[in-house]
mmCIF file of C-alpha atoms in Angstrom:
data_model
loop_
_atom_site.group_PDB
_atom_site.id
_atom_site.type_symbol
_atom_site.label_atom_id
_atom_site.label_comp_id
_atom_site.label_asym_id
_atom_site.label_seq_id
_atom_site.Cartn_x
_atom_site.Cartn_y
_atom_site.Cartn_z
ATOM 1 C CA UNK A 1 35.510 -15.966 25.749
ATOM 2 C CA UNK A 2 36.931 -12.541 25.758
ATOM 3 C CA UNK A 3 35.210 -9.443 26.989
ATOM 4 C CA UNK A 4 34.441 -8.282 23.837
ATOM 5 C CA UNK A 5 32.783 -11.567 22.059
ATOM 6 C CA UNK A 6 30.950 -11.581 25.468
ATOM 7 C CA UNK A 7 29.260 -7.843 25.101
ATOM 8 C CA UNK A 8 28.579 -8.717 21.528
ATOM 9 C CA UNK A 9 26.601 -11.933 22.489
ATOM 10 C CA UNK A 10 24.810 -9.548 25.044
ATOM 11 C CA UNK A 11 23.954 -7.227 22.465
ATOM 12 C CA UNK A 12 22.688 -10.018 20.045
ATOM 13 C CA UNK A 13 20.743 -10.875 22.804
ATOM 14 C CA UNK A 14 19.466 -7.735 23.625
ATOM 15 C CA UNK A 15 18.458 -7.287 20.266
ATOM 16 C CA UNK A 16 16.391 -10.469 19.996
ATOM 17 C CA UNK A 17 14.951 -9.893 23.047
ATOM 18 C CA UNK A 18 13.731 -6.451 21.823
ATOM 19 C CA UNK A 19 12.389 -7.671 18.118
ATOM 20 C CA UNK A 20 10.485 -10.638 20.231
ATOM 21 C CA UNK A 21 8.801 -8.036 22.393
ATOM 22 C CA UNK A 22 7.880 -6.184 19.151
ATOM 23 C CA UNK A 23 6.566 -8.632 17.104
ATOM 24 C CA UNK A 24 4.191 -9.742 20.145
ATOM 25 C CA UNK A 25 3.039 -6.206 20.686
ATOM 26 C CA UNK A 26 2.139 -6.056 17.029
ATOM 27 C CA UNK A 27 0.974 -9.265 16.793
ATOM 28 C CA UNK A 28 -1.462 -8.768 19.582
ATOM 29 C CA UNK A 29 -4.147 -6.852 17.586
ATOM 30 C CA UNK A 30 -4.012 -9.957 15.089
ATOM 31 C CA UNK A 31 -4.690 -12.503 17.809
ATOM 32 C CA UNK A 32 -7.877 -10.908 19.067
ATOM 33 C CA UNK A 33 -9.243 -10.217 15.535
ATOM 34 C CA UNK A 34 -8.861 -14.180 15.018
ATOM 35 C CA UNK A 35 -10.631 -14.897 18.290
ATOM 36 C CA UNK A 36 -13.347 -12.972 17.795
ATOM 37 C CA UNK A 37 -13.392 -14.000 14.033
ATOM 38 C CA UNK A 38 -13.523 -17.379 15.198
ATOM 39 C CA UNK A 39 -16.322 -17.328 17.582
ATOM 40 C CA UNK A 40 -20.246 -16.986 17.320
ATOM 41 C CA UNK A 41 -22.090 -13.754 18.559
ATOM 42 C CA UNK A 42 -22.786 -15.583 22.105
ATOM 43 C CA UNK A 43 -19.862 -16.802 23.370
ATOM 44 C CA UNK A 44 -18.020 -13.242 22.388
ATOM 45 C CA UNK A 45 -20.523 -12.044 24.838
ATOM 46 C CA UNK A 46 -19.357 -14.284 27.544
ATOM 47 C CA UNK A 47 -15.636 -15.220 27.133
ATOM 48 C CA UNK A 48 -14.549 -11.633 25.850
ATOM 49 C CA UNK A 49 -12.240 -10.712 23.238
ATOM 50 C CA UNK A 50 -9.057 -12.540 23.957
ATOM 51 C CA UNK A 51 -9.607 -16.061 25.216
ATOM 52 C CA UNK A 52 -9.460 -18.032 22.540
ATOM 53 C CA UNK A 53 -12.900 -19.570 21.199
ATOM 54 C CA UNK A 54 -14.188 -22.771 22.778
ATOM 55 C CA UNK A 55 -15.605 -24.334 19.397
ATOM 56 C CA UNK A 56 -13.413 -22.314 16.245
ATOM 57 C CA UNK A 57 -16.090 -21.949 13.812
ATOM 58 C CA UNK A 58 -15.446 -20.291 9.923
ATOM 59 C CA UNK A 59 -19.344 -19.331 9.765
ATOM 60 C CA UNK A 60 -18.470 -15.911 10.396
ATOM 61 C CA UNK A 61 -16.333 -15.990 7.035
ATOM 62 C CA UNK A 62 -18.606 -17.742 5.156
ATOM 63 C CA UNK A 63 -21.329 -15.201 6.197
ATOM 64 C CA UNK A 64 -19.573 -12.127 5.391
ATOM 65 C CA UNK A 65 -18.314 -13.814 1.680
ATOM 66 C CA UNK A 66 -21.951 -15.267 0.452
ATOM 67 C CA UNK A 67 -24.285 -13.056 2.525
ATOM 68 C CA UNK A 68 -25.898 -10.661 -0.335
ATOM 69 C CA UNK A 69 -26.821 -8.178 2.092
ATOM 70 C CA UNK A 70 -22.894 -7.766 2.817
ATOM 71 C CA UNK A 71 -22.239 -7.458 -0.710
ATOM 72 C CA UNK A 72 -18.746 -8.225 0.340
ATOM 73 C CA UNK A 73 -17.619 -9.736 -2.943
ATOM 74 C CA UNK A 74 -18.923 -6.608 -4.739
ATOM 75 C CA UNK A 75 -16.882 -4.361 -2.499
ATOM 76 C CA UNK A 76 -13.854 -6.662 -2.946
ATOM 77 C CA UNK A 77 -14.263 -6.304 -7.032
ATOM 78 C CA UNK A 78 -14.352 -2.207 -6.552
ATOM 79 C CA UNK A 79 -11.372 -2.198 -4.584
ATOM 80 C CA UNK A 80 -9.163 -4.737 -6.143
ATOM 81 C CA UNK A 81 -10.235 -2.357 -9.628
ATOM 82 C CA UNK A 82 -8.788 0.668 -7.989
ATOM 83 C CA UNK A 83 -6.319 -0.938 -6.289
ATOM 84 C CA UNK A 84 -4.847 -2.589 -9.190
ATOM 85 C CA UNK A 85 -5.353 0.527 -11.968
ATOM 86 C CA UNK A 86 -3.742 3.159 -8.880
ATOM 87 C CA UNK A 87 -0.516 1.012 -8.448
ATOM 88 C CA UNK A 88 0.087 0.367 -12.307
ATOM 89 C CA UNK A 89 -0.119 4.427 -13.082
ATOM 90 C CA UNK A 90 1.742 5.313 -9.519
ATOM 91 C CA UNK A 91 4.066 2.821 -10.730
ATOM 92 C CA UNK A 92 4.914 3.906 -14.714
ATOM 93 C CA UNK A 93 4.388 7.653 -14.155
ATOM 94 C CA UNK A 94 6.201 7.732 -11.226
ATOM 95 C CA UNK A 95 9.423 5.729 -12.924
ATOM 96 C CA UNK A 96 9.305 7.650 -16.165
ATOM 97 C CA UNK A 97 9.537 11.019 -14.005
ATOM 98 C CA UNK A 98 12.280 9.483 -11.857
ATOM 99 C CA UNK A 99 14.121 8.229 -14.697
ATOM 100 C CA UNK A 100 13.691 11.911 -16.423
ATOM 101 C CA UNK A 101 15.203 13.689 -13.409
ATOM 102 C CA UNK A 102 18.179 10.930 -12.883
ATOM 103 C CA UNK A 103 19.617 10.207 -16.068
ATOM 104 C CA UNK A 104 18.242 12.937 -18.940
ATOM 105 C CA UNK A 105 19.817 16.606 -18.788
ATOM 106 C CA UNK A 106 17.114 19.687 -19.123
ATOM 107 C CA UNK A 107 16.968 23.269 -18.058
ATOM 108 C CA UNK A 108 15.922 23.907 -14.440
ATOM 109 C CA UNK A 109 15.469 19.864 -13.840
ATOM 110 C CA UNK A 110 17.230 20.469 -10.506
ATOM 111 C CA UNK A 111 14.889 23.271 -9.607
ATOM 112 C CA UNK A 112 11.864 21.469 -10.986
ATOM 113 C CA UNK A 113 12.778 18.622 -8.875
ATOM 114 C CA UNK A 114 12.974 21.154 -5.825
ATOM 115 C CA UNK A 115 9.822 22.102 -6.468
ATOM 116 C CA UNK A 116 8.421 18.557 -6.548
ATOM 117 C CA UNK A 117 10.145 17.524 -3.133
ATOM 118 C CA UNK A 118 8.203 20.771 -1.461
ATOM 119 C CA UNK A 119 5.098 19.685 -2.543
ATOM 120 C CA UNK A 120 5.602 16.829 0.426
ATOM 121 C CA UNK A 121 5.264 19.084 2.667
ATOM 122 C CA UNK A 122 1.814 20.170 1.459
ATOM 123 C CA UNK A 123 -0.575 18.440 3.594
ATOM 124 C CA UNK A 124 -3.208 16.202 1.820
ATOM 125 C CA UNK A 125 -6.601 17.810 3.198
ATOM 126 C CA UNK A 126 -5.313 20.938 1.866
ATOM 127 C CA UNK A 127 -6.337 19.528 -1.584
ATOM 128 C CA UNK A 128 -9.329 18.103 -0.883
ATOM 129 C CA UNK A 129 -11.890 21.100 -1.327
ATOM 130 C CA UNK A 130 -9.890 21.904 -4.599
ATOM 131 C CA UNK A 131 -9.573 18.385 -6.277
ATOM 132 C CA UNK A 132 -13.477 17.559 -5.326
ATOM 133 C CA UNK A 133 -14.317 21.181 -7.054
ATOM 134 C CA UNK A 134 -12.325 19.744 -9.898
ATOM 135 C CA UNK A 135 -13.840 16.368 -9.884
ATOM 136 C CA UNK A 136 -17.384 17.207 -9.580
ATOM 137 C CA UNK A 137 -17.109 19.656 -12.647
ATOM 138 C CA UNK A 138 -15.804 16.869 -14.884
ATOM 139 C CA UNK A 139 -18.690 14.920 -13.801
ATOM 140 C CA UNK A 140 -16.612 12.289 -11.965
ATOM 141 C CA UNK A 141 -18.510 11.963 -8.730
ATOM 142 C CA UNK A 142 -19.957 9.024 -7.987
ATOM 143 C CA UNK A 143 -17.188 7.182 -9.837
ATOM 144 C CA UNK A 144 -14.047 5.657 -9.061
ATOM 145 C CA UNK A 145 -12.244 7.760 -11.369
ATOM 146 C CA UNK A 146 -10.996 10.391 -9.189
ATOM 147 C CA UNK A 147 -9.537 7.645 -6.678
ATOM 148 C CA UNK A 148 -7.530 5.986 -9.625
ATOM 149 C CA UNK A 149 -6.569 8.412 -12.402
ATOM 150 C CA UNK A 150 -4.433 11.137 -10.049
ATOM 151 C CA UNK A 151 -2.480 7.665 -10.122
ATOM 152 C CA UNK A 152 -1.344 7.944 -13.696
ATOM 153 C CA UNK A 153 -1.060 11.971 -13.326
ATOM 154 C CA UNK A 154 2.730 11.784 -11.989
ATOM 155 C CA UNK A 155 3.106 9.251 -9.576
ATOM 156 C CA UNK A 156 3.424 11.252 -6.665
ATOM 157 C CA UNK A 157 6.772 12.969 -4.911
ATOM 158 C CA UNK A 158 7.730 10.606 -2.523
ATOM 159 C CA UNK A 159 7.733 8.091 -5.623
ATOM 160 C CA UNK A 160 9.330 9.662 -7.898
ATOM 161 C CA UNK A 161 12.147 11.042 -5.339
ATOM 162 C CA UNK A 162 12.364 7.118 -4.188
ATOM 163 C CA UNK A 163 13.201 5.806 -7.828
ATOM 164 C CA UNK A 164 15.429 8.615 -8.611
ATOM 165 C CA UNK A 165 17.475 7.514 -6.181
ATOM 166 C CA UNK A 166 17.923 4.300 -7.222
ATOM 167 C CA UNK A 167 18.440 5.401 -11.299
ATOM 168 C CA UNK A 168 20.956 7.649 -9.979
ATOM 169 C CA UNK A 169 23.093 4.484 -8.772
ATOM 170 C CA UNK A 170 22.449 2.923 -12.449
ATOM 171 C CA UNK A 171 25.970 2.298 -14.236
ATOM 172 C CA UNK A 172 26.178 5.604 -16.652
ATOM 173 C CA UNK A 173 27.950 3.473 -19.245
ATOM 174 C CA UNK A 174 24.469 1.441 -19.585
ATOM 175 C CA UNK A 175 23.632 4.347 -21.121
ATOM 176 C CA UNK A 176 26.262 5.067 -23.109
ATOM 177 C CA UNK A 177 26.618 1.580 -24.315
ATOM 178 C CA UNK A 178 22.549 2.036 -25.531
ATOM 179 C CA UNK A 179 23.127 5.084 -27.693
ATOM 180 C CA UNK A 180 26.253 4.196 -29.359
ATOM 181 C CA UNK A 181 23.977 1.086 -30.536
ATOM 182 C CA UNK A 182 21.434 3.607 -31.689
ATOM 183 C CA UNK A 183 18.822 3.627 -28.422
ATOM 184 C CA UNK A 184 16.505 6.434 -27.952
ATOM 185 C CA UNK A 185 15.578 7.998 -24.413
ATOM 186 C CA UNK A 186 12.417 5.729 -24.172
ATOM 187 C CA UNK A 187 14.387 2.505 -25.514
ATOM 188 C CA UNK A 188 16.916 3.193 -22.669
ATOM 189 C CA UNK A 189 14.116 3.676 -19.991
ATOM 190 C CA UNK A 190 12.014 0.038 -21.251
ATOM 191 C CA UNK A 191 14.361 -2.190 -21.928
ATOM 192 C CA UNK A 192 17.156 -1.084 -19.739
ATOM 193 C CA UNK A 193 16.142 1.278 -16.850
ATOM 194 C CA UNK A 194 13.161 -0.550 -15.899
ATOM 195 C CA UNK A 195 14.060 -4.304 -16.321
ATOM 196 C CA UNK A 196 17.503 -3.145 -13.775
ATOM 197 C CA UNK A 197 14.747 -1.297 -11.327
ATOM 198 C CA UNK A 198 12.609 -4.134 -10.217
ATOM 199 C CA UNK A 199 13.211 -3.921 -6.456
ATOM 200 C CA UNK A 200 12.260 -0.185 -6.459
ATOM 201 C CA UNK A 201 9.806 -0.900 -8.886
ATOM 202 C CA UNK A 202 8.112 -3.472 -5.746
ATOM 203 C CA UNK A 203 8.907 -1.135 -3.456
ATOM 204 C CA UNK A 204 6.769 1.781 -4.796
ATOM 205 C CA UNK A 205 4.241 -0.710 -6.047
ATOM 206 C CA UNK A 206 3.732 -2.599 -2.405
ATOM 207 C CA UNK A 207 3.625 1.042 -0.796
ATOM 208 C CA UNK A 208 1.142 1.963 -3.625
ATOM 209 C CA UNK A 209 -1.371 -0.836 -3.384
ATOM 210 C CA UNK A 210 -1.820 -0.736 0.433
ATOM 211 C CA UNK A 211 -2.677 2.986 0.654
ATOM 212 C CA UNK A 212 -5.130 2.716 -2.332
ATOM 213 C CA UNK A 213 -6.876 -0.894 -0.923
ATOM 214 C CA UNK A 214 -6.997 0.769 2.858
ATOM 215 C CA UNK A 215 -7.757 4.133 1.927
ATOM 216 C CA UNK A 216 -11.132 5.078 3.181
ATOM 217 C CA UNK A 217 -11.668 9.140 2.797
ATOM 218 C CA UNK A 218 -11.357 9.327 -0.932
ATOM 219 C CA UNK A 219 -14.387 6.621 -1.290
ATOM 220 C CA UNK A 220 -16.064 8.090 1.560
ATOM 221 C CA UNK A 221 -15.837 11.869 -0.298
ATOM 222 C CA UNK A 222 -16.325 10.539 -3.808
ATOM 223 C CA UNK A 223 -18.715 7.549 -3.653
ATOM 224 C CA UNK A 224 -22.495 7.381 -2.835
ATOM 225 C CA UNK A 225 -23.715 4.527 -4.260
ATOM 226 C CA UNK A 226 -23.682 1.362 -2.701
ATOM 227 C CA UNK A 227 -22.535 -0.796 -5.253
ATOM 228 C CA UNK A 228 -19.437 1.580 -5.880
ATOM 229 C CA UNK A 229 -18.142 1.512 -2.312
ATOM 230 C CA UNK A 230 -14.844 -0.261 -1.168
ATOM 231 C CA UNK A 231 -14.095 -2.760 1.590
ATOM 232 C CA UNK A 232 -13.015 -0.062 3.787
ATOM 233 C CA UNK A 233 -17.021 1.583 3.435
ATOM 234 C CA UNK A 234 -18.462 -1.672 3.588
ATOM 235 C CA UNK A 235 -16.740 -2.437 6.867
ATOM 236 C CA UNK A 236 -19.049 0.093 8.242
ATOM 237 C CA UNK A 237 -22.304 -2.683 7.629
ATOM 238 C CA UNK A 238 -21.274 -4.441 10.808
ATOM 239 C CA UNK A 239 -22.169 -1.370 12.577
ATOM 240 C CA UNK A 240 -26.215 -0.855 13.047
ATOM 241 C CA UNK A 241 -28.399 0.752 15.415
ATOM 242 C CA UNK A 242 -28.420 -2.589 17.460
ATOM 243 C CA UNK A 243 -24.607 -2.122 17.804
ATOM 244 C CA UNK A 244 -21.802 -3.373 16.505
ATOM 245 C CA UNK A 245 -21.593 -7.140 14.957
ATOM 246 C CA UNK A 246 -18.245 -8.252 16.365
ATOM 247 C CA UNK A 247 -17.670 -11.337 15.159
ATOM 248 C CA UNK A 248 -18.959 -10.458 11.412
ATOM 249 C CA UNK A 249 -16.461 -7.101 11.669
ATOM 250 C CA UNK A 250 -13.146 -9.271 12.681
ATOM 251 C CA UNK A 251 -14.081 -11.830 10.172
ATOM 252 C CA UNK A 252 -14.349 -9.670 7.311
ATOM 253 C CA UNK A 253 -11.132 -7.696 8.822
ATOM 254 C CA UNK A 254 -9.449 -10.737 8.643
ATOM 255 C CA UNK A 255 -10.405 -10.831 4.879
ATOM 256 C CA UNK A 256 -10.039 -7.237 3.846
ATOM 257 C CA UNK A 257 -5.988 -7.770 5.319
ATOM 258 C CA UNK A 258 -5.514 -11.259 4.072
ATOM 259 C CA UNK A 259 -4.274 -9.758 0.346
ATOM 260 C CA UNK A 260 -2.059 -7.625 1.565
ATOM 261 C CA UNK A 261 -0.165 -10.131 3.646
ATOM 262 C CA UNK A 262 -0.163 -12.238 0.537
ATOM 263 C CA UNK A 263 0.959 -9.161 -2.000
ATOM 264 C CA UNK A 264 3.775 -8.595 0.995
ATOM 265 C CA UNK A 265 5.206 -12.105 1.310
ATOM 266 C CA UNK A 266 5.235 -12.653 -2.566
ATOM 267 C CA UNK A 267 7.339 -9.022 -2.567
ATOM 268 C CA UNK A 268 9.182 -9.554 0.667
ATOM 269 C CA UNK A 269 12.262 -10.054 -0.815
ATOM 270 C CA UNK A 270 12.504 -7.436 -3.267
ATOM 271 C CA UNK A 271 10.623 -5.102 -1.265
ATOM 272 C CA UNK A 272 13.786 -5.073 1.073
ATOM 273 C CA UNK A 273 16.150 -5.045 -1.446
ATOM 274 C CA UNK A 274 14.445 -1.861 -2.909
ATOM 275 C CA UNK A 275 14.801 -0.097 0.900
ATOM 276 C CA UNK A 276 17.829 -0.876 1.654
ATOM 277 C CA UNK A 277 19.398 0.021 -2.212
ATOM 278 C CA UNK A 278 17.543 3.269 -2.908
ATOM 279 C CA UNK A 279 17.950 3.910 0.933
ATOM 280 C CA UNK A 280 21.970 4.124 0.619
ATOM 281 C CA UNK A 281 21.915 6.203 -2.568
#
């Protein structure tokens, strides 16, 4: 083996050595939520966080699922709602705006889409005071209409700059093949643009879904009625006067994550296909 196979087996090595370490470091926080989810109130008290339980027990889960004082099941139906509605507008606003600024010719599109990449830089509690003002004139407090329907207003910059990137590496003569057969703007951007975007499409869509079902300051702002709140509110239940309800709290953790490791897996795939293509536009 020559010196140069050698450093490159060192380097793989390396390399391993350094994804292992990080995948235990984040993996650590997952470990002692399962303990803990896994073990009744008493013995959390005397074995601690981290040792794993003596006698695994689901109770926990089946408490915080059927309990009707938890609700849980009610605050699972209010997020999946937003959750779903938020990623389906994010997703078709965004990719008709992304397909306008890649592949149709305006005035000032370039500067328009200037002025949409500055508005990243905006930071979000800036609009807070403005868009409650806003919301609480049209009567929409109390609902869960101001945390889905800024979804289907645009799509957001970072969106909308991630799919242009990846319409921008669409064939031209797709297009040009579509009009000579008589395709409008829209017929282009249905049945051609979008069916050829599908790993972007996931990519925006799995990015979408997990800020919307773990965001917790737009329900806390806009939503004051019990049976309107979100998982990320209700976690707050496990928390009384008496102190905090471990065991109940990991379990429903456990529960609140387990769709978003499911939605991820499913997507896996094309979720790194969509990073790595609109990534080396």
């Amino acid at each position: 083996m020559n010196k140069s196979a050698r450093n490159a087996q060192i380097g793989r090595a390396l390399a391993f050595l350094l994804l292992l370490a990080g995948a235990v470091l984040f993996m650590a926080p997952m470990y002692q939520m399962l303990t803990m989810a896994l073990k009744p109130a008493s013995e959390i008290q005397t074995s601690g966080a981290w040792a794993w339980p003596t006698r695994p027990t689901f109770d926990n889960f089946a408490k915080v699922a059927t309990d009707p004082e938890i609700s849980f099941l009610v605050f699972f139906r209010n997020t999946a709602v937003i959750a779903v509605l938020s990623t389906l507008g994010t997703t078709l606003t965004a990719a008709a705006a992304a397909f306008a600024f890649a592949r149709l010719k305006f005035r000032c599109r370039d500067r328009l889409f200037v002025i949409l990449l500055s508005t990243m830089m905006l930071p979000g509690f800036v609009t807070i005071i403005p868009s409650y003002i806003l919301f609480a004139k049209l009567g929409w407090v109390n609902t869960n209409l101001p945390l889905w329907v800024p979804a289907w207003l645009g799509g957001g910059a970072f969106n909308v700059f991630l799919l242009r990137q990846f319409f921008m590496g669409l064939p031209r003569e797709l297009d040009e093949a579509a009009r000579l057969d008589g395709a409008s703007n829209q017929t282009i951007f249905w049945r051609i643009a979008l069916p050829l975007s599908g790993p972007a499409l996931a990519t925006v869509g799995v990015f979408t879904f997990v800020g919307s079902w773990t965001d917790f300051m737009g329900p806390l702002i806009y939503l004051n009625d019990r049976d309107q709140q979100t998982l990320e509110m209700g976690l707050r239940t496990f928390q009384t006067l008496q102190g905090t309800q471990w065991h109940l709290l990991m379990a429903a953790s456990m529960l609140v994550l387990l769709p978003i490791v499911v939605i991820f897996l499913l997507a896996q795939k094309a979720f790194v296909r969509g990073i790595s293509l609109t990534g080396g536009k």
